[in-house]
PDB file of C-alpha atoms in Angstrom:
ATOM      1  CA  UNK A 252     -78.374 -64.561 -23.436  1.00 35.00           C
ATOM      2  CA  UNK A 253     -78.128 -65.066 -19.877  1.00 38.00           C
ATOM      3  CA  UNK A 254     -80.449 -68.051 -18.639  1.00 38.00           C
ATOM      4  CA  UNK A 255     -82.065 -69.074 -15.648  1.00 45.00           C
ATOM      5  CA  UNK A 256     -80.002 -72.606 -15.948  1.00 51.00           C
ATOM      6  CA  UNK A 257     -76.587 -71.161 -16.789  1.00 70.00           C
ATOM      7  CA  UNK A 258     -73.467 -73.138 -15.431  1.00 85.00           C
ATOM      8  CA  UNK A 259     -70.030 -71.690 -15.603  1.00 90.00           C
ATOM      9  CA  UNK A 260     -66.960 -72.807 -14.281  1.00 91.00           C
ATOM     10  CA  UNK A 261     -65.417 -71.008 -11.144  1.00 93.00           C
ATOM     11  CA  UNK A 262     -63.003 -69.427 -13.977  1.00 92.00           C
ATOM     12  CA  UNK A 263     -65.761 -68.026 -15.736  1.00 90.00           C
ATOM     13  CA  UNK A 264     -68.007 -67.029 -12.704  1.00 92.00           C
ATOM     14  CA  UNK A 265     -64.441 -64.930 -11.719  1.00 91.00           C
ATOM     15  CA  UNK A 266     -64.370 -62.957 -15.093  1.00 87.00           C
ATOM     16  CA  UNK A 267     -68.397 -62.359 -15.181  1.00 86.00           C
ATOM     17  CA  UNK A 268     -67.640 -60.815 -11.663  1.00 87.00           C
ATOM     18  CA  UNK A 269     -64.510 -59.693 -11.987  1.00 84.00           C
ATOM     19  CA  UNK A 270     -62.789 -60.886  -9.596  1.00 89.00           C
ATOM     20  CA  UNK A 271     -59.986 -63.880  -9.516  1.00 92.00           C
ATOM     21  CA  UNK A 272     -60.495 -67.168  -9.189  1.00 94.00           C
ATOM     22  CA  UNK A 273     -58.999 -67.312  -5.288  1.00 95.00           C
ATOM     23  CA  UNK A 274     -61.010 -64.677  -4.259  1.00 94.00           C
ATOM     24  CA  UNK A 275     -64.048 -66.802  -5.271  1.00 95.00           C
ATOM     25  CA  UNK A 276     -62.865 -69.438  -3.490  1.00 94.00           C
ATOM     26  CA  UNK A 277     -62.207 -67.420  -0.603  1.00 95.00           C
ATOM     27  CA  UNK A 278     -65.377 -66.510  -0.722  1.00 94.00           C
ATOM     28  CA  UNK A 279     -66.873 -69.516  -0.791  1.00 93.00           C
ATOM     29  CA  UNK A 280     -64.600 -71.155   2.192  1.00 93.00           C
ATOM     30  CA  UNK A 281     -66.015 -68.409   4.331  1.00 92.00           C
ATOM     31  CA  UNK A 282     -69.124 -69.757   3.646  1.00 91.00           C
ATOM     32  CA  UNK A 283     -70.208 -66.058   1.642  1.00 92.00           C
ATOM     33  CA  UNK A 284     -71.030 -68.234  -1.476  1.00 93.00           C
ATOM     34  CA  UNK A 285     -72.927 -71.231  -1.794  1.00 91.00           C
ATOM     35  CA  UNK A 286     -71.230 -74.158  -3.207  1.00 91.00           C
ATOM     36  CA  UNK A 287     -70.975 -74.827  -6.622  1.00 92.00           C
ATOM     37  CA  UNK A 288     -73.241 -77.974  -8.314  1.00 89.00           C
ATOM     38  CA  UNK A 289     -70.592 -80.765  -9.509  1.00 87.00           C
ATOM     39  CA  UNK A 290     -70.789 -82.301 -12.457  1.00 78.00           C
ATOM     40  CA  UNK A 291     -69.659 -84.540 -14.691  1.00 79.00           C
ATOM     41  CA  UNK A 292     -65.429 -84.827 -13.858  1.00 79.00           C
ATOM     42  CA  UNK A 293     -66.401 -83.590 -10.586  1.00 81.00           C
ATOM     43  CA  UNK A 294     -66.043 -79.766 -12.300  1.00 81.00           C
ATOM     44  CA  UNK A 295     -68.238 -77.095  -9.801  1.00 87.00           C
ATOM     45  CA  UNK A 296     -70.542 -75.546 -11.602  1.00 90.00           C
ATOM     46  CA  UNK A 297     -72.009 -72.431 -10.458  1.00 94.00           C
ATOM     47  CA  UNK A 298     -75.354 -70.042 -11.885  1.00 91.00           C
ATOM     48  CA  UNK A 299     -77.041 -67.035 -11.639  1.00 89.00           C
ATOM     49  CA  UNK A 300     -77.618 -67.007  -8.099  1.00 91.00           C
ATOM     50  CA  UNK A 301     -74.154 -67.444  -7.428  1.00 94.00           C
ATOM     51  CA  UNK A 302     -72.908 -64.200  -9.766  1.00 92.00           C
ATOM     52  CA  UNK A 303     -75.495 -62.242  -8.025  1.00 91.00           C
ATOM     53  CA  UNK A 304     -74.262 -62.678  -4.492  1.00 93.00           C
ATOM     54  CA  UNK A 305     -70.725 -62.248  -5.392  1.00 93.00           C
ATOM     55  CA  UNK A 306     -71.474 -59.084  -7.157  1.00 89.00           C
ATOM     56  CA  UNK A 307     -73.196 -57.969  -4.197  1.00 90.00           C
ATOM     57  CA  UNK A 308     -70.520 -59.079  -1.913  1.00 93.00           C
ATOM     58  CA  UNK A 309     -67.891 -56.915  -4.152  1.00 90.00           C
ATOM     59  CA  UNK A 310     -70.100 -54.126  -4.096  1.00 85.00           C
ATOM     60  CA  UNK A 311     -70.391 -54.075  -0.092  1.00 87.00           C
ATOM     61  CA  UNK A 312     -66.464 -54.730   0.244  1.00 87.00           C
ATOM     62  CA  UNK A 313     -66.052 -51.697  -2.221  1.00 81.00           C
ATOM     63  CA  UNK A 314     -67.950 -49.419   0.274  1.00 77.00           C
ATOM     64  CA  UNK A 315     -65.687 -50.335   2.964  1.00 78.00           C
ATOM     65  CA  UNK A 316     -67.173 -53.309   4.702  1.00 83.00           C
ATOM     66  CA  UNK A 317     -65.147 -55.827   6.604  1.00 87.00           C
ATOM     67  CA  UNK A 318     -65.675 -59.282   5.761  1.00 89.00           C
ATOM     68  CA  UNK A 319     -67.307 -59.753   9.389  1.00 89.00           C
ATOM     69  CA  UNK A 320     -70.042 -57.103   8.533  1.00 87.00           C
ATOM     70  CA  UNK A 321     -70.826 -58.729   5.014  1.00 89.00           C
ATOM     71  CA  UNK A 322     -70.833 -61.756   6.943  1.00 90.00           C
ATOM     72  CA  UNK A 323     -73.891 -59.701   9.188  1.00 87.00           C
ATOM     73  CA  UNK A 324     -75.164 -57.926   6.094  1.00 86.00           C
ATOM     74  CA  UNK A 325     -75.847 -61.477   4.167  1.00 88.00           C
ATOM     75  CA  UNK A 326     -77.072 -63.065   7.279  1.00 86.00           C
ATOM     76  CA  UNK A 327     -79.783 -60.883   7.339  1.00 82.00           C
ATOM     77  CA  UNK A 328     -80.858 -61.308   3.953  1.00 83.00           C
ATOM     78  CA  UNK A 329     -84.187 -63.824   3.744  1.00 81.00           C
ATOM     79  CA  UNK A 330     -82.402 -67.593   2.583  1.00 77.00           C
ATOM     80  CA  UNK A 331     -85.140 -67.749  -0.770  1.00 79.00           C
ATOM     81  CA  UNK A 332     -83.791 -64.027  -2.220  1.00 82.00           C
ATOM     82  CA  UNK A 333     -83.922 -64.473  -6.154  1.00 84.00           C
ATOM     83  CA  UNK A 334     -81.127 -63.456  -8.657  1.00 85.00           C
ATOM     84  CA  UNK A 335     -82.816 -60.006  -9.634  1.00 80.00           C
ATOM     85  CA  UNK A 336     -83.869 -59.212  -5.533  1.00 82.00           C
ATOM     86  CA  UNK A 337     -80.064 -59.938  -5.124  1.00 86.00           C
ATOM     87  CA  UNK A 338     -79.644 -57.271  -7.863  1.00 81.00           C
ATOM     88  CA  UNK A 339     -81.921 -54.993  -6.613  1.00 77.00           C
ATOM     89  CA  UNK A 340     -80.002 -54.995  -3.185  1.00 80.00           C
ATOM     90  CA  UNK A 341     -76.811 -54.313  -5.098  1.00 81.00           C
ATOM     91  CA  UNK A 342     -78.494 -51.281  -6.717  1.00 75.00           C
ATOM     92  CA  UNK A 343     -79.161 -50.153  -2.959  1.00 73.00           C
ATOM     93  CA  UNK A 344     -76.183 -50.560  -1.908  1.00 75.00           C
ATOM     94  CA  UNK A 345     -74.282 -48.963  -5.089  1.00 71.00           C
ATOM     95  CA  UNK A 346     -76.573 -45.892  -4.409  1.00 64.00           C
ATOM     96  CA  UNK A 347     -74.819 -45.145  -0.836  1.00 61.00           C
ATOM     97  CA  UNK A 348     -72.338 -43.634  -2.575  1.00 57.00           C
ATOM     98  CA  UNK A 349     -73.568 -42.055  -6.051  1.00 52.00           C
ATOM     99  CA  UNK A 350     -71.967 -41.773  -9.134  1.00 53.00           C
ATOM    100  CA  UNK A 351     -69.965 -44.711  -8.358  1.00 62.00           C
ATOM    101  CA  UNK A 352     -69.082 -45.282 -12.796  1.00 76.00           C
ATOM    102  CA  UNK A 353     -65.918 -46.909 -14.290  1.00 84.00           C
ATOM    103  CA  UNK A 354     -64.624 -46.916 -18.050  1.00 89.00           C
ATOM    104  CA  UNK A 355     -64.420 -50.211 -19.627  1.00 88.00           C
ATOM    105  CA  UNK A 356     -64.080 -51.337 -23.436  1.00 91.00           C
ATOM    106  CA  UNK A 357     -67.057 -52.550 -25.005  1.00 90.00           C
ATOM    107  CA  UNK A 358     -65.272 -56.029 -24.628  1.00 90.00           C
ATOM    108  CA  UNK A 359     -65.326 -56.038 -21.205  1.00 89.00           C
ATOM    109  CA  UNK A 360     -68.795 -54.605 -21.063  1.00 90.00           C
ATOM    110  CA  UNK A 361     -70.287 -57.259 -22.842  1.00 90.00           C
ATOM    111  CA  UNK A 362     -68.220 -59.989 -20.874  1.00 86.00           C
ATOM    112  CA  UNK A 363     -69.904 -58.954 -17.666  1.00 84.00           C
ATOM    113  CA  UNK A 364     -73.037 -58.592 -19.242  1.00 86.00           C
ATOM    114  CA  UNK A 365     -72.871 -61.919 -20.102  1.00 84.00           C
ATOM    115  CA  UNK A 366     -74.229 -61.360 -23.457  1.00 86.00           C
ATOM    116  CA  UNK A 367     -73.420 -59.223 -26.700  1.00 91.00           C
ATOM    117  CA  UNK A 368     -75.178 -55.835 -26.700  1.00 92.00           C
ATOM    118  CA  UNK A 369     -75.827 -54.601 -30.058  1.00 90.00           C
ATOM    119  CA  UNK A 370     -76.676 -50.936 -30.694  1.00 90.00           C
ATOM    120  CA  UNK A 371     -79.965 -50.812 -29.586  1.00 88.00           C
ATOM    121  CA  UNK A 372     -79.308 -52.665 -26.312  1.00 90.00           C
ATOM    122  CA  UNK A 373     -77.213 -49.767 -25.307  1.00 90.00           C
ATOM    123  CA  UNK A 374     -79.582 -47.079 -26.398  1.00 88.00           C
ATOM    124  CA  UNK A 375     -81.397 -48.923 -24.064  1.00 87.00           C
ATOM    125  CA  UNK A 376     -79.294 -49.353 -21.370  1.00 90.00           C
ATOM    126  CA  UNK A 377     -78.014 -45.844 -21.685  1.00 88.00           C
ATOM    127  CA  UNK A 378     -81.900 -44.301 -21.243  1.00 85.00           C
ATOM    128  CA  UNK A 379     -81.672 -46.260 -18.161  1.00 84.00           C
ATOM    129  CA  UNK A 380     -78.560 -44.382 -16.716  1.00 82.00           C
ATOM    130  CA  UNK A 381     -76.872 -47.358 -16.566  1.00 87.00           C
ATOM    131  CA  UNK A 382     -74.285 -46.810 -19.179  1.00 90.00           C
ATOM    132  CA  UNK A 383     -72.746 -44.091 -21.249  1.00 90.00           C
ATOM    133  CA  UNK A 384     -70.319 -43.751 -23.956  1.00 89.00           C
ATOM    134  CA  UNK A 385     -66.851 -42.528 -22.664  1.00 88.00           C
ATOM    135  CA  UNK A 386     -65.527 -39.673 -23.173  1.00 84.00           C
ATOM    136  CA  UNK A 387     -62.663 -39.103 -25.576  1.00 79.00           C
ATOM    137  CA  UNK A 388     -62.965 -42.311 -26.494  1.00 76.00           C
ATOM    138  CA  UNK A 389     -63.788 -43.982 -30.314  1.00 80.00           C
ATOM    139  CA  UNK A 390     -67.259 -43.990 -30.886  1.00 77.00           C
ATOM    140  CA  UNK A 391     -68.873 -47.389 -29.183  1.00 78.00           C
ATOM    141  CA  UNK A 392     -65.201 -48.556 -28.148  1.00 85.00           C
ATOM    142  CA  UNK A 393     -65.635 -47.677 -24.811  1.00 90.00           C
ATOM    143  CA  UNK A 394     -68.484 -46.773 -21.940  1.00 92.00           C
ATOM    144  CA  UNK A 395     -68.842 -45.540 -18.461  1.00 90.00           C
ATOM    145  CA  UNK A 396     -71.138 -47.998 -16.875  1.00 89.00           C
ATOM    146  CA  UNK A 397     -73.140 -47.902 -13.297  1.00 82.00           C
ATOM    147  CA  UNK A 398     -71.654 -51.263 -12.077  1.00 75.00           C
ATOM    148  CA  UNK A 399     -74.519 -51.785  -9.669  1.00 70.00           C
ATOM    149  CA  UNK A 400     -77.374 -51.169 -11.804  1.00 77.00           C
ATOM    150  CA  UNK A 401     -75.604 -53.177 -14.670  1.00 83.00           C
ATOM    151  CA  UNK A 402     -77.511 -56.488 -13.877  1.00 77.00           C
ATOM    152  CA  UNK A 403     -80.557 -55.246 -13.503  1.00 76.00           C
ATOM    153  CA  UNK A 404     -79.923 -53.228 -16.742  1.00 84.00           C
ATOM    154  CA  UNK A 405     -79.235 -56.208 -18.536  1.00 85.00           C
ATOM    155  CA  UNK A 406     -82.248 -57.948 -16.991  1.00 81.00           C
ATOM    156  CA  UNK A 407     -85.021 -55.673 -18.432  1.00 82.00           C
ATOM    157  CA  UNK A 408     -83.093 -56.198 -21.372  1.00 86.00           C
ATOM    158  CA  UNK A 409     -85.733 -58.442 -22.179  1.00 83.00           C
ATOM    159  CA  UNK A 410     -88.916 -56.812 -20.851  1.00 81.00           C
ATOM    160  CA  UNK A 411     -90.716 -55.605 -23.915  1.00 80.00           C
ATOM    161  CA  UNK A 412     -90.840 -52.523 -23.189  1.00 75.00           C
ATOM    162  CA  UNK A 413     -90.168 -49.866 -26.540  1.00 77.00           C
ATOM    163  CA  UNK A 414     -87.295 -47.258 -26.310  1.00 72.00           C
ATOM    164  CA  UNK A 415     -89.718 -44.540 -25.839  1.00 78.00           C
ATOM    165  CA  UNK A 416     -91.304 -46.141 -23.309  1.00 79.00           C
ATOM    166  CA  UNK A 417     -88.286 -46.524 -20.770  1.00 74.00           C
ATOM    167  CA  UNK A 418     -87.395 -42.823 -22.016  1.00 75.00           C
ATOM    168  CA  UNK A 419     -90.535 -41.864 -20.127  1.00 82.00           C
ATOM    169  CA  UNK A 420     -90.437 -44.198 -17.299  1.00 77.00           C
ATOM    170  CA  UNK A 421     -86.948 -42.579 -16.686  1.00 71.00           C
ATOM    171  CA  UNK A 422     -88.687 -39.095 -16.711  1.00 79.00           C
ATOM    172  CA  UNK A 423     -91.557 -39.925 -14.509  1.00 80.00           C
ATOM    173  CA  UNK A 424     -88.819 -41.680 -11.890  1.00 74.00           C
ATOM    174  CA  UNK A 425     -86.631 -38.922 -12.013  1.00 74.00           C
ATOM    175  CA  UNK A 426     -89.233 -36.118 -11.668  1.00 80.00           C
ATOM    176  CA  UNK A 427     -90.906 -37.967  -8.793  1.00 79.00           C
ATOM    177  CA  UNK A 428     -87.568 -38.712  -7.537  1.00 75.00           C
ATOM    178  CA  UNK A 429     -86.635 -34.740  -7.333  1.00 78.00           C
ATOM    179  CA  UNK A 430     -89.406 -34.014  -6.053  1.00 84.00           C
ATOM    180  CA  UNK A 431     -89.176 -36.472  -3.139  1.00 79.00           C
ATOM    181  CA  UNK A 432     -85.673 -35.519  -2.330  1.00 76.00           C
ATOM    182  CA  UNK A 433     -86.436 -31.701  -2.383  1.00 81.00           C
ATOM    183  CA  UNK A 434     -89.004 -32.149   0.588  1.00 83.00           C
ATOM    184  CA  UNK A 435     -86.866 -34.817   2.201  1.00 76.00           C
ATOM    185  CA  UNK A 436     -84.032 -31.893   2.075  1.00 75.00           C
ATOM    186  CA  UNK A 437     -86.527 -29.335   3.191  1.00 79.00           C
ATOM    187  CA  UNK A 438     -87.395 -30.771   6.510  1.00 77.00           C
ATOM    188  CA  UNK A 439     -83.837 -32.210   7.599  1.00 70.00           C
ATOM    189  CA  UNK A 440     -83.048 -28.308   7.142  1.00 73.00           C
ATOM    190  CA  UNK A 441     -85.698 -27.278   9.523  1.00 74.00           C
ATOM    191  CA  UNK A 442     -84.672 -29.783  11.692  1.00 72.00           C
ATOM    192  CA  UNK A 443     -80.617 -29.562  12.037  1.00 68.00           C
ATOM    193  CA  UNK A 444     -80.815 -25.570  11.359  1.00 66.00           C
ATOM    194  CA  UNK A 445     -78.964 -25.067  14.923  1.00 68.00           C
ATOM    195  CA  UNK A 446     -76.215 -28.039  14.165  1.00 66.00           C
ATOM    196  CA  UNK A 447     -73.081 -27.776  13.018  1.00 68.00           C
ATOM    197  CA  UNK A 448     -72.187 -28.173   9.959  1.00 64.00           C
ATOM    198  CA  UNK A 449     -70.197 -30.900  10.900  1.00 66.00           C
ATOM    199  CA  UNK A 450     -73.240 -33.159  12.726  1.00 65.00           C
ATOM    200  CA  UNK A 451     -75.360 -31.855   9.415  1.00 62.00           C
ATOM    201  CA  UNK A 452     -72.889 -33.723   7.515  1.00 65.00           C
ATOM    202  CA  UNK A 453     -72.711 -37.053   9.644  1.00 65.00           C
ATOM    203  CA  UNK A 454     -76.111 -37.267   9.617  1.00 62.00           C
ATOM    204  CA  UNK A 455     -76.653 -37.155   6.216  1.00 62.00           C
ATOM    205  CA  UNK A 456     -74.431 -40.248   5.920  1.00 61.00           C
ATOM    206  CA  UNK A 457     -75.565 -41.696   8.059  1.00 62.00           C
ATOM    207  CA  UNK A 458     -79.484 -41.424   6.737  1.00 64.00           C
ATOM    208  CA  UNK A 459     -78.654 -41.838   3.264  1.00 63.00           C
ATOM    209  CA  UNK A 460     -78.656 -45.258   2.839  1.00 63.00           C
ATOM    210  CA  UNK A 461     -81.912 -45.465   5.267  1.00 65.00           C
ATOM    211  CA  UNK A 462     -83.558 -43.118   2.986  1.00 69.00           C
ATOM    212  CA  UNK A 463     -82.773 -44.939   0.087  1.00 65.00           C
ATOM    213  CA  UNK A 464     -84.052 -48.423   1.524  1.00 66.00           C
ATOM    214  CA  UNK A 465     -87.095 -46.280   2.766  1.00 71.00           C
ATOM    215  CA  UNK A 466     -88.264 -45.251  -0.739  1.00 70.00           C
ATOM    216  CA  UNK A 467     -86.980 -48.664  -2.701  1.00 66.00           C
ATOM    217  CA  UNK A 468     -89.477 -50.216   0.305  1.00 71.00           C
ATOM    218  CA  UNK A 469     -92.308 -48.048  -0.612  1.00 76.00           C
ATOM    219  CA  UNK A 470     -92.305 -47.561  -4.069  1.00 72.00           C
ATOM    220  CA  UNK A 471     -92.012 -51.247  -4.643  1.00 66.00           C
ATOM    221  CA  UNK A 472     -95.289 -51.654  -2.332  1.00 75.00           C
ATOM    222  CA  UNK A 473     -96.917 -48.668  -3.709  1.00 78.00           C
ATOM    223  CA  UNK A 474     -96.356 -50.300  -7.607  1.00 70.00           C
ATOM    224  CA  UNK A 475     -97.245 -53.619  -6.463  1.00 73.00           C
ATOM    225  CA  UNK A 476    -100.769 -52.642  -5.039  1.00 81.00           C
ATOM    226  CA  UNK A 477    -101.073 -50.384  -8.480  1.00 78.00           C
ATOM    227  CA  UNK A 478    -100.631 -53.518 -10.622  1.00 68.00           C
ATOM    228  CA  UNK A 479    -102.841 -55.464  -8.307  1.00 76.00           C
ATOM    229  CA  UNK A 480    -105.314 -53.463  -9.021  1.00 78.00           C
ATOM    230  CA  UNK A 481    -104.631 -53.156 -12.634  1.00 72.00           C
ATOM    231  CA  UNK A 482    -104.848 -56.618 -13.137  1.00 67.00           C
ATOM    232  CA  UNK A 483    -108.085 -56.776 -11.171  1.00 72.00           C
ATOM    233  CA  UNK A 484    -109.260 -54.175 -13.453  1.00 69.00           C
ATOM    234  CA  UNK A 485    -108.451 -56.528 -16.331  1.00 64.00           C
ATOM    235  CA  UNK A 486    -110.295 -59.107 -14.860  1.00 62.00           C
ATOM    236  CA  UNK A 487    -107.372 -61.440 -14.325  1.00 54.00           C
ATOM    237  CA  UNK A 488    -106.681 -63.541 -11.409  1.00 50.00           C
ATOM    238  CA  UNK A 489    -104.871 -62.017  -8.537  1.00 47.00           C
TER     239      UNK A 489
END
């Protein structure tokens, strides 16, 4: 199981990631990834923090970025962002272009998982929309998986939360979700009904991944305040 205080070596930080080994040096010259801790035989050592922003640096080079505007786009970030808010800003990013999947064995699943998933971790996983058994292949051989939302996946691996219960947190999300999006789609339409289709179209890339930031920003205020006062409720401390 993936820890807080897990070291790998550059080699195995490359195949978590997967990526090569130069490209994480690379990324690290340019100053993209923080150095590694050394340790004993002067071998860098790097964690969870590290994985994390590389991941999220893949991602954004996948949707096109230069290395000048990741450069920007990690600049920007606050300096004290922790391994599952660097995850959570992969899963933004991922969503600027949905449906983003690839097939991989269950091998290769489980290597960037970091951990062995056993049948009830992908029941789990796949209630989550995060992975999905592929088609034509052998039963559990091989999956489609949602690369960005695979760490954070993985992470609420361990939240003890029952299968049902993510079942219907997936509902709830996806019905509220709908819902949002139909009304969001309802007023851009009265407002660009006398654009061409070819602005309508710009625009909506353009907005997407400010929507998307717009309702991650929200909902996680909106659930923090409801747990606030939850816990208030419960008499606990704030």
């Amino acid at each position: 199981m993936t820890t807080e205080t897990e070291a790998l070596t550059i080699d195995e930080l490359a195949a978590r990631a997967g990526v090569t080994v130069r490209t994480v040096r690379f990324y690290g010259t340019k100053g993209l990834l923080p150095p590694p801790v050394i340790g004993p035989r002067r071998v860098g050592r790097y964690g969870r923090e590290h994985l994390a922003r590389l991941e999220l640096i893949e991602e954004l080079r996948s949707r096109g970025m230069t290395l000048a505007a990741i450069e920007r786009y990690l600049g920007e970030l606050p300096p004290d962002l922790s391994v599952r808010d660097l995850a959570v800003q992969r899963a933004v990013v991922a969503s600027w272009a949905p449906g983003a999947t690839e097939t991989v064995s269950r091998g290769e699943l489980e290597r960037r998982a970091g951990r062995a998933l056993g049948e009830e971790d992908l029941k789990r996983l796949a209630a989550m929309d995060v992975v999905e058994p592929a088609d034509g292949a052998p039963d559990g051989e091989a999956f489609r998986v949602d690369a960005g939302l695979l760490r954070l996946g993985v992470e609420l691996l361990d939240v003890p939360l029952s299968h049902g219960t993510v079942l219907a947190a997936r509902t709830a999300l996806i019905g509220h979700s709908r819902a949002a999006a139909r009304e969001l789609s309802r007023l851009l339409r009265d407002a660009v009904a006398d654009k061409d289709a070819r602005d309508v179209r710009s625009l909506s890339a353009r907005m997407h991944p400010l929507v998307v930031q717009a309702l991650l920003t929200t909902f996680q205020r909106s659930l923090r305040e409801e747990l606030r006062e939850w816990l208030d409720e419960e008499g606990e401390p704030r």
